[in-house]
Amino acid sequence: MKHLRVLDISRNLTIKRLPDSICKLQNLQVLSVNNCVELEELPRDMGNLISLRLLHLTTKQSFLRETGIGSLCSLRGLVVTRCNNLASLFELQLLTNLRTLKIESCENLKSLPHGITNLTALQHLIISNCKKFDMSVEGEENQYLGLNLQILHLEKLPRLVALPPWLQSATTLQTIQIEGCPNFAALPEWFINLRSLQKLSISRCPKLLSLPDGMDHLTSLEELRIVSCPGLYPETGADLSKIAHIPCVKVLYADY
């Protein structure tokens, strides 16, 4: 067992605890306890999994220990699913190799920890179906750090009103998808500084009524997709001129 590299016990609906001996698997690279909805907590010494690259977890814990998952320096992918008692994540700043962070269906999670702004290796950020989440960062002092995000996907976040200020440092963003956010009302003025943006997709955001001025500054933008946004159909007028430079524009009145 000491040479085990992949351990997947996903969708085990009865398991309540993992054995502490799991933390001795120092060659383990992938651990998935996804949708183990009765799992009460993770072992205390998770930080001993020094080779772990991917962790996909579901747990009933109300907090995750920073000295556990938060010290997994080799971690490249972290997926947090259906952790409904979780109100906040641990500090992330030690996860210096993290490239993908996905959070989905965590109904009480409200914000990201401050350490998110220090994750310069992070490329993919996906957050979906978190009804209290608003994309704010705890203690949001450092708003302009050098993030290297490439893909941002936000879906079914009813508390999301606008993109947060800390994202304006992510000038490497290539793809942004915003879907099913009923209260999302504005793209910020700094949005036009995301000069690496190649694809923008906005769907089912009924309160978004206009695109920001200066959209023509987004010279790398190759595709704009607007779906089921009744206030944002730039068929005529000022908004149409804002997007005239984009090679591919798709405006759909309903999802297909």
PDB file of C-alpha atoms in Angstrom:
ATOM      1  CA  MET A   1       0.000   0.000   0.000  1.00  0.00           C
ATOM      2  CA  LYS A   2       2.860   2.401   0.626  1.00  0.00           C
ATOM      3  CA  HIS A   3       3.370   2.761  -3.145  1.00  0.00           C
ATOM      4  CA  LEU A   4      -0.320   3.516  -3.844  1.00  0.00           C
ATOM      5  CA  ARG A   5      -0.716   6.524  -6.145  1.00  0.00           C
ATOM      6  CA  VAL A   6      -4.493   6.769  -6.696  1.00  0.00           C
ATOM      7  CA  LEU A   7      -7.245   6.249  -4.120  1.00  0.00           C
ATOM      8  CA  ASP A   8     -10.833   6.861  -5.253  1.00  0.00           C
ATOM      9  CA  ILE A   9     -13.698   6.150  -2.864  1.00  0.00           C
ATOM     10  CA  SER A  10     -16.127   8.592  -4.471  1.00  0.00           C
ATOM     11  CA  ARG A  11     -19.876   8.206  -3.939  1.00  0.00           C
ATOM     12  CA  ASN A  12     -19.505   6.034  -0.876  1.00  0.00           C
ATOM     13  CA  LEU A  13     -22.698   7.034   0.903  1.00  0.00           C
ATOM     14  CA  THR A  14     -21.961   5.287   4.203  1.00  0.00           C
ATOM     15  CA  ILE A  15     -18.355   6.062   5.083  1.00  0.00           C
ATOM     16  CA  LYS A  16     -18.064   8.465   8.031  1.00  0.00           C
ATOM     17  CA  ARG A  17     -14.319   8.528   8.670  1.00  0.00           C
ATOM     18  CA  LEU A  18     -11.124   7.812   6.811  1.00  0.00           C
ATOM     19  CA  PRO A  19      -8.469   5.809   8.635  1.00  0.00           C
ATOM     20  CA  ASP A  20      -5.542   7.853   9.927  1.00  0.00           C
ATOM     21  CA  SER A  21      -3.242   5.412   8.137  1.00  0.00           C
ATOM     22  CA  ILE A  22      -4.149   7.097   4.837  1.00  0.00           C
ATOM     23  CA  CYS A  23      -1.862   9.932   5.886  1.00  0.00           C
ATOM     24  CA  LYS A  24       1.111   7.542   5.708  1.00  0.00           C
ATOM     25  CA  LEU A  25       0.689   7.074   1.943  1.00  0.00           C
ATOM     26  CA  GLN A  26       3.478   9.437   1.002  1.00  0.00           C
ATOM     27  CA  ASN A  27       3.429   8.362  -2.662  1.00  0.00           C
ATOM     28  CA  LEU A  28      -0.298   9.059  -3.046  1.00  0.00           C
ATOM     29  CA  GLN A  29      -0.933  11.516  -5.883  1.00  0.00           C
ATOM     30  CA  VAL A  30      -4.735  11.430  -6.273  1.00  0.00           C
ATOM     31  CA  LEU A  31      -7.316  11.206  -3.487  1.00  0.00           C
ATOM     32  CA  SER A  32     -11.029  11.452  -4.252  1.00  0.00           C
ATOM     33  CA  VAL A  33     -13.713  11.377  -1.569  1.00  0.00           C
ATOM     34  CA  ASN A  34     -16.182  13.159  -3.822  1.00  0.00           C
ATOM     35  CA  ASN A  35     -19.845  12.888  -2.824  1.00  0.00           C
ATOM     36  CA  CYS A  36     -19.087  10.960   0.357  1.00  0.00           C
ATOM     37  CA  VAL A  37     -21.912  12.898   1.955  1.00  0.00           C
ATOM     38  CA  GLU A  38     -21.683  11.204   5.374  1.00  0.00           C
ATOM     39  CA  LEU A  39     -17.941  11.788   5.776  1.00  0.00           C
ATOM     40  CA  GLU A  40     -17.693  13.666   9.065  1.00  0.00           C
ATOM     41  CA  GLU A  41     -14.099  14.855   8.842  1.00  0.00           C
ATOM     42  CA  LEU A  42     -10.777  14.350   7.139  1.00  0.00           C
ATOM     43  CA  PRO A  43      -7.814  12.913   9.049  1.00  0.00           C
ATOM     44  CA  ARG A  44      -5.860  15.466  11.061  1.00  0.00           C
ATOM     45  CA  ASP A  45      -2.508  14.704   9.422  1.00  0.00           C
ATOM     46  CA  MET A  46      -3.521  15.237   5.780  1.00  0.00           C
ATOM     47  CA  GLY A  47      -0.487  17.493   5.442  1.00  0.00           C
ATOM     48  CA  ASN A  48       1.718  14.373   5.448  1.00  0.00           C
ATOM     49  CA  LEU A  49       0.524  13.471   1.937  1.00  0.00           C
ATOM     50  CA  ILE A  50       3.544  15.206   0.456  1.00  0.00           C
ATOM     51  CA  SER A  51       3.068  13.820  -3.088  1.00  0.00           C
ATOM     52  CA  LEU A  52      -0.635  14.601  -3.427  1.00  0.00           C
ATOM     53  CA  ARG A  53      -1.432  16.377  -6.723  1.00  0.00           C
ATOM     54  CA  LEU A  54      -5.241  16.179  -6.866  1.00  0.00           C
ATOM     55  CA  LEU A  55      -7.757  16.234  -4.021  1.00  0.00           C
ATOM     56  CA  HIS A  56     -11.511  15.998  -4.621  1.00  0.00           C
ATOM     57  CA  LEU A  57     -13.466  16.114  -1.397  1.00  0.00           C
ATOM     58  CA  THR A  58     -16.893  16.171   0.185  1.00  0.00           C
ATOM     59  CA  THR A  59     -17.116  16.453   3.959  1.00  0.00           C
ATOM     60  CA  LYS A  60     -19.547  17.516   6.676  1.00  0.00           C
ATOM     61  CA  GLN A  61     -16.865  19.591   8.422  1.00  0.00           C
ATOM     62  CA  SER A  62     -17.605  23.235   9.191  1.00  0.00           C
ATOM     63  CA  PHE A  63     -13.937  24.171   8.739  1.00  0.00           C
ATOM     64  CA  LEU A  64     -10.843  22.636   7.160  1.00  0.00           C
ATOM     65  CA  ARG A  65      -7.547  22.713   9.010  1.00  0.00           C
ATOM     66  CA  GLU A  66      -4.908  24.982   7.524  1.00  0.00           C
ATOM     67  CA  THR A  67      -2.240  22.635   8.901  1.00  0.00           C
ATOM     68  CA  GLY A  68      -3.819  19.783   6.955  1.00  0.00           C
ATOM     69  CA  ILE A  69      -4.936  20.471   3.389  1.00  0.00           C
ATOM     70  CA  GLY A  70      -3.529  23.987   3.557  1.00  0.00           C
ATOM     71  CA  SER A  71       0.022  22.643   3.775  1.00  0.00           C
ATOM     72  CA  LEU A  72      -0.133  20.324   0.737  1.00  0.00           C
ATOM     73  CA  CYS A  73       2.542  22.153  -1.231  1.00  0.00           C
ATOM     74  CA  SER A  74       2.497  19.700  -4.170  1.00  0.00           C
ATOM     75  CA  LEU A  75      -1.256  20.030  -4.730  1.00  0.00           C
ATOM     76  CA  ARG A  76      -2.168  21.102  -8.266  1.00  0.00           C
ATOM     77  CA  GLY A  77      -5.913  20.526  -8.262  1.00  0.00           C
ATOM     78  CA  LEU A  78      -8.420  21.055  -5.450  1.00  0.00           C
ATOM     79  CA  VAL A  79     -12.119  20.315  -5.942  1.00  0.00           C
ATOM     80  CA  VAL A  80     -14.498  21.045  -3.058  1.00  0.00           C
ATOM     81  CA  THR A  81     -17.993  19.616  -3.630  1.00  0.00           C
ATOM     82  CA  ARG A  82     -21.141  19.557  -1.479  1.00  0.00           C
ATOM     83  CA  CYS A  83     -19.424  20.704   1.719  1.00  0.00           C
ATOM     84  CA  ASN A  84     -22.632  22.264   2.981  1.00  0.00           C
ATOM     85  CA  ASN A  85     -21.409  23.051   6.503  1.00  0.00           C
ATOM     86  CA  LEU A  86     -18.367  24.920   5.254  1.00  0.00           C
ATOM     87  CA  ALA A  87     -18.631  28.686   5.776  1.00  0.00           C
ATOM     88  CA  SER A  88     -15.059  29.517   4.714  1.00  0.00           C
ATOM     89  CA  LEU A  89     -12.006  27.812   3.281  1.00  0.00           C
ATOM     90  CA  PHE A  90      -8.657  27.488   4.998  1.00  0.00           C
ATOM     91  CA  GLU A  91      -5.905  29.927   4.024  1.00  0.00           C
ATOM     92  CA  LEU A  92      -4.472  28.899   0.673  1.00  0.00           C
ATOM     93  CA  GLN A  93      -1.185  30.776   0.454  1.00  0.00           C
ATOM     94  CA  LEU A  94       1.000  27.675   0.965  1.00  0.00           C
ATOM     95  CA  LEU A  95      -0.555  25.913  -2.041  1.00  0.00           C
ATOM     96  CA  THR A  96       1.997  27.520  -4.326  1.00  0.00           C
ATOM     97  CA  ASN A  97       1.631  24.873  -7.059  1.00  0.00           C
ATOM     98  CA  LEU A  98      -2.174  24.934  -7.200  1.00  0.00           C
ATOM     99  CA  ARG A  99      -3.362  25.338 -10.789  1.00  0.00           C
ATOM    100  CA  THR A 100      -7.059  24.489 -10.542  1.00  0.00           C
ATOM    101  CA  LEU A 101      -9.526  25.408  -7.804  1.00  0.00           C
ATOM    102  CA  LYS A 102     -13.103  24.236  -8.237  1.00  0.00           C
ATOM    103  CA  ILE A 103     -15.834  24.871  -5.677  1.00  0.00           C
ATOM    104  CA  GLU A 104     -19.333  23.578  -6.312  1.00  0.00           C
ATOM    105  CA  SER A 105     -22.579  23.120  -4.392  1.00  0.00           C
ATOM    106  CA  CYS A 106     -21.299  24.448  -1.048  1.00  0.00           C
ATOM    107  CA  GLU A 107     -24.452  26.163   0.132  1.00  0.00           C
ATOM    108  CA  ASN A 108     -22.998  28.064   3.121  1.00  0.00           C
ATOM    109  CA  LEU A 109     -19.657  29.152   1.667  1.00  0.00           C
ATOM    110  CA  LYS A 110     -19.618  32.950   1.490  1.00  0.00           C
ATOM    111  CA  SER A 111     -16.169  34.076   0.350  1.00  0.00           C
ATOM    112  CA  LEU A 112     -12.638  33.116  -0.578  1.00  0.00           C
ATOM    113  CA  PRO A 113      -9.761  33.315   1.901  1.00  0.00           C
ATOM    114  CA  HIS A 114      -7.262  36.129   1.582  1.00  0.00           C
ATOM    115  CA  GLY A 115      -4.551  33.724   0.451  1.00  0.00           C
ATOM    116  CA  ILE A 116      -6.219  33.295  -2.963  1.00  0.00           C
ATOM    117  CA  THR A 117      -4.462  36.460  -4.110  1.00  0.00           C
ATOM    118  CA  ASN A 118      -1.060  34.831  -3.496  1.00  0.00           C
ATOM    119  CA  LEU A 119      -1.658  31.801  -5.712  1.00  0.00           C
ATOM    120  CA  THR A 120       0.402  32.913  -8.689  1.00  0.00           C
ATOM    121  CA  ALA A 121       0.295  29.412 -10.245  1.00  0.00           C
ATOM    122  CA  LEU A 122      -3.526  29.313 -10.249  1.00  0.00           C
ATOM    123  CA  GLN A 123      -4.857  29.124 -13.817  1.00  0.00           C
ATOM    124  CA  HIS A 124      -8.427  27.811 -13.524  1.00  0.00           C
ATOM    125  CA  LEU A 125     -11.003  29.086 -11.029  1.00  0.00           C
ATOM    126  CA  ILE A 126     -14.467  27.504 -11.229  1.00  0.00           C
ATOM    127  CA  ILE A 127     -17.215  28.293  -8.729  1.00  0.00           C
ATOM    128  CA  SER A 128     -20.771  27.055  -9.187  1.00  0.00           C
ATOM    129  CA  ASN A 129     -24.047  26.552  -7.352  1.00  0.00           C
ATOM    130  CA  CYS A 130     -23.070  28.274  -4.084  1.00  0.00           C
ATOM    131  CA  LYS A 131     -26.093  30.292  -3.033  1.00  0.00           C
ATOM    132  CA  LYS A 132     -24.354  32.518  -0.431  1.00  0.00           C
ATOM    133  CA  PHE A 133     -21.125  33.081  -2.338  1.00  0.00           C
ATOM    134  CA  ASP A 134     -20.344  36.584  -3.624  1.00  0.00           C
ATOM    135  CA  MET A 135     -16.700  36.285  -4.840  1.00  0.00           C
ATOM    136  CA  SER A 136     -15.384  38.573  -2.122  1.00  0.00           C
ATOM    137  CA  VAL A 137     -12.048  37.861  -0.454  1.00  0.00           C
ATOM    138  CA  GLU A 138     -11.652  37.991   3.306  1.00  0.00           C
ATOM    139  CA  GLY A 139      -9.621  41.086   4.273  1.00  0.00           C
ATOM    140  CA  GLU A 140      -9.392  42.265   0.693  1.00  0.00           C
ATOM    141  CA  GLU A 141      -6.400  44.592   1.092  1.00  0.00           C
ATOM    142  CA  ASN A 142      -4.124  43.210  -1.612  1.00  0.00           C
ATOM    143  CA  GLN A 143      -6.252  43.750  -4.671  1.00  0.00           C
ATOM    144  CA  TYR A 144      -3.583  44.168  -7.310  1.00  0.00           C
ATOM    145  CA  LEU A 145      -1.279  41.169  -7.005  1.00  0.00           C
ATOM    146  CA  GLY A 146       0.041  39.304 -10.040  1.00  0.00           C
ATOM    147  CA  LEU A 147      -2.542  36.601 -10.595  1.00  0.00           C
ATOM    148  CA  ASN A 148      -2.040  34.342 -13.607  1.00  0.00           C
ATOM    149  CA  LEU A 149      -5.592  33.099 -14.081  1.00  0.00           C
ATOM    150  CA  GLN A 150      -6.501  31.884 -17.559  1.00  0.00           C
ATOM    151  CA  ILE A 151     -10.050  30.574 -17.088  1.00  0.00           C
ATOM    152  CA  LEU A 152     -12.778  31.950 -14.816  1.00  0.00           C
ATOM    153  CA  HIS A 153     -16.140  30.162 -14.685  1.00  0.00           C
ATOM    154  CA  LEU A 154     -18.893  31.464 -12.406  1.00  0.00           C
ATOM    155  CA  GLU A 155     -22.274  29.730 -12.433  1.00  0.00           C
ATOM    156  CA  LYS A 156     -25.448  29.816 -10.338  1.00  0.00           C
ATOM    157  CA  LEU A 157     -24.225  32.378  -7.808  1.00  0.00           C
ATOM    158  CA  PRO A 158     -27.310  34.394  -6.782  1.00  0.00           C
ATOM    159  CA  ARG A 159     -25.261  36.714  -4.512  1.00  0.00           C
ATOM    160  CA  LEU A 160     -22.872  37.731  -7.281  1.00  0.00           C
ATOM    161  CA  VAL A 161     -23.549  41.342  -8.294  1.00  0.00           C
ATOM    162  CA  ALA A 162     -20.275  42.253 -10.011  1.00  0.00           C
ATOM    163  CA  LEU A 163     -16.763  40.965 -10.566  1.00  0.00           C
ATOM    164  CA  PRO A 164     -14.659  41.677  -7.457  1.00  0.00           C
ATOM    165  CA  PRO A 165     -11.814  44.251  -7.487  1.00  0.00           C
ATOM    166  CA  TRP A 166      -9.130  41.658  -6.765  1.00  0.00           C
ATOM    167  CA  LEU A 167      -9.704  40.107 -10.206  1.00  0.00           C
ATOM    168  CA  GLN A 168      -8.427  43.179 -12.027  1.00  0.00           C
ATOM    169  CA  SER A 169      -4.864  41.966 -11.479  1.00  0.00           C
ATOM    170  CA  ALA A 170      -5.662  38.821 -13.502  1.00  0.00           C
ATOM    171  CA  THR A 171      -4.678  40.384 -16.823  1.00  0.00           C
ATOM    172  CA  THR A 172      -3.775  36.928 -18.166  1.00  0.00           C
ATOM    173  CA  LEU A 173      -7.426  35.818 -18.262  1.00  0.00           C
ATOM    174  CA  GLN A 174      -8.301  34.223 -21.599  1.00  0.00           C
ATOM    175  CA  THR A 175     -11.801  32.876 -20.942  1.00  0.00           C
ATOM    176  CA  ILE A 176     -14.592  34.213 -18.728  1.00  0.00           C
ATOM    177  CA  GLN A 177     -17.934  32.437 -18.395  1.00  0.00           C
ATOM    178  CA  ILE A 178     -20.723  33.858 -16.245  1.00  0.00           C
ATOM    179  CA  GLU A 179     -23.888  31.772 -16.221  1.00  0.00           C
ATOM    180  CA  GLY A 180     -27.133  31.764 -14.285  1.00  0.00           C
ATOM    181  CA  CYS A 181     -26.269  34.643 -11.929  1.00  0.00           C
ATOM    182  CA  PRO A 182     -29.649  36.408 -11.589  1.00  0.00           C
ATOM    183  CA  ASN A 183     -28.322  39.490  -9.755  1.00  0.00           C
ATOM    184  CA  PHE A 184     -25.168  40.074 -11.754  1.00  0.00           C
ATOM    185  CA  ALA A 185     -25.647  43.664 -12.897  1.00  0.00           C
ATOM    186  CA  ALA A 186     -22.399  45.137 -14.229  1.00  0.00           C
ATOM    187  CA  LEU A 187     -19.022  44.500 -15.760  1.00  0.00           C
ATOM    188  CA  PRO A 188     -16.591  46.907 -14.024  1.00  0.00           C
ATOM    189  CA  GLU A 189     -14.736  49.723 -15.773  1.00  0.00           C
ATOM    190  CA  TRP A 190     -11.423  47.902 -15.336  1.00  0.00           C
ATOM    191  CA  PHE A 191     -12.801  44.963 -17.347  1.00  0.00           C
ATOM    192  CA  ILE A 192     -11.437  46.520 -20.542  1.00  0.00           C
ATOM    193  CA  ASN A 193      -7.903  46.119 -19.169  1.00  0.00           C
ATOM    194  CA  LEU A 194      -8.101  42.333 -19.505  1.00  0.00           C
ATOM    195  CA  ARG A 195      -6.200  42.520 -22.789  1.00  0.00           C
ATOM    196  CA  SER A 196      -5.531  38.762 -23.002  1.00  0.00           C
ATOM    197  CA  LEU A 197      -9.250  37.905 -22.994  1.00  0.00           C
ATOM    198  CA  GLN A 198     -10.189  35.717 -25.966  1.00  0.00           C
ATOM    199  CA  LYS A 199     -13.639  34.406 -25.063  1.00  0.00           C
ATOM    200  CA  LEU A 200     -16.451  35.995 -23.057  1.00  0.00           C
ATOM    201  CA  SER A 201     -19.681  34.097 -22.433  1.00  0.00           C
ATOM    202  CA  ILE A 202     -22.594  35.537 -20.452  1.00  0.00           C
ATOM    203  CA  SER A 203     -25.863  33.675 -20.078  1.00  0.00           C
ATOM    204  CA  ARG A 204     -28.998  33.945 -17.948  1.00  0.00           C
ATOM    205  CA  CYS A 205     -27.980  37.215 -16.266  1.00  0.00           C
ATOM    206  CA  PRO A 206     -31.195  39.271 -16.626  1.00  0.00           C
ATOM    207  CA  LYS A 207     -29.975  42.325 -14.670  1.00  0.00           C
ATOM    208  CA  LEU A 208     -26.963  42.971 -16.890  1.00  0.00           C
ATOM    209  CA  LEU A 209     -28.106  45.827 -19.120  1.00  0.00           C
ATOM    210  CA  SER A 210     -24.992  47.060 -20.899  1.00  0.00           C
ATOM    211  CA  LEU A 211     -21.394  46.370 -21.796  1.00  0.00           C
ATOM    212  CA  PRO A 212     -18.665  48.717 -20.533  1.00  0.00           C
ATOM    213  CA  ASP A 213     -17.304  51.486 -22.711  1.00  0.00           C
ATOM    214  CA  GLY A 214     -13.960  50.697 -24.285  1.00  0.00           C
ATOM    215  CA  MET A 215     -14.741  47.116 -25.269  1.00  0.00           C
ATOM    216  CA  ASP A 216     -12.707  47.786 -28.413  1.00  0.00           C
ATOM    217  CA  HIS A 217      -9.615  47.813 -26.170  1.00  0.00           C
ATOM    218  CA  LEU A 218     -10.034  44.052 -25.851  1.00  0.00           C
ATOM    219  CA  THR A 219      -8.132  43.413 -29.063  1.00  0.00           C
ATOM    220  CA  SER A 220      -7.596  39.704 -28.328  1.00  0.00           C
ATOM    221  CA  LEU A 221     -11.317  39.030 -27.883  1.00  0.00           C
ATOM    222  CA  GLU A 222     -12.331  36.533 -30.563  1.00  0.00           C
ATOM    223  CA  GLU A 223     -15.705  35.325 -29.337  1.00  0.00           C
ATOM    224  CA  LEU A 224     -18.572  36.956 -27.463  1.00  0.00           C
ATOM    225  CA  ARG A 225     -21.536  34.787 -26.537  1.00  0.00           C
ATOM    226  CA  ILE A 226     -24.693  36.249 -24.987  1.00  0.00           C
ATOM    227  CA  VAL A 227     -27.549  33.898 -24.099  1.00  0.00           C
ATOM    228  CA  SER A 228     -30.872  34.661 -22.407  1.00  0.00           C
ATOM    229  CA  CYS A 229     -29.870  38.143 -21.247  1.00  0.00           C
ATOM    230  CA  PRO A 230     -32.920  40.200 -22.296  1.00  0.00           C
ATOM    231  CA  GLY A 231     -31.348  43.506 -21.263  1.00  0.00           C
ATOM    232  CA  LEU A 232     -28.177  42.841 -23.227  1.00  0.00           C
ATOM    233  CA  TYR A 233     -29.093  42.267 -26.831  1.00  0.00           C
ATOM    234  CA  PRO A 234     -26.716  44.642 -28.650  1.00  0.00           C
ATOM    235  CA  GLU A 235     -28.484  44.503 -31.979  1.00  0.00           C
ATOM    236  CA  THR A 236     -28.522  48.255 -32.497  1.00  0.00           C
ATOM    237  CA  GLY A 237     -27.113  51.429 -31.017  1.00  0.00           C
ATOM    238  CA  ALA A 238     -24.126  52.051 -28.797  1.00  0.00           C
ATOM    239  CA  ASP A 239     -23.585  48.501 -27.591  1.00  0.00           C
ATOM    240  CA  LEU A 240     -23.429  47.232 -31.159  1.00  0.00           C
ATOM    241  CA  SER A 241     -20.563  49.594 -31.956  1.00  0.00           C
ATOM    242  CA  LYS A 242     -18.721  48.405 -28.837  1.00  0.00           C
ATOM    243  CA  ILE A 243     -18.473  44.865 -30.192  1.00  0.00           C
ATOM    244  CA  ALA A 244     -18.034  45.510 -33.908  1.00  0.00           C
ATOM    245  CA  HIS A 245     -14.370  44.464 -33.751  1.00  0.00           C
ATOM    246  CA  ILE A 246     -15.099  40.970 -32.374  1.00  0.00           C
ATOM    247  CA  PRO A 247     -14.841  38.286 -35.105  1.00  0.00           C
ATOM    248  CA  CYS A 248     -17.487  35.965 -33.634  1.00  0.00           C
ATOM    249  CA  VAL A 249     -20.558  37.300 -31.830  1.00  0.00           C
ATOM    250  CA  LYS A 250     -23.368  34.934 -30.853  1.00  0.00           C
ATOM    251  CA  VAL A 251     -26.587  36.331 -29.422  1.00  0.00           C
ATOM    252  CA  LEU A 252     -29.151  33.697 -28.465  1.00  0.00           C
ATOM    253  CA  TYR A 253     -32.519  34.265 -26.879  1.00  0.00           C
ATOM    254  CA  ALA A 254     -32.582  30.861 -25.177  1.00  0.00           C
ATOM    255  CA  ASP A 255     -30.188  28.050 -24.285  1.00  0.00           C
ATOM    256  CA  TYR A 256     -29.787  25.291 -26.800  1.00  0.00           C
TER     257      TYR A 256
END
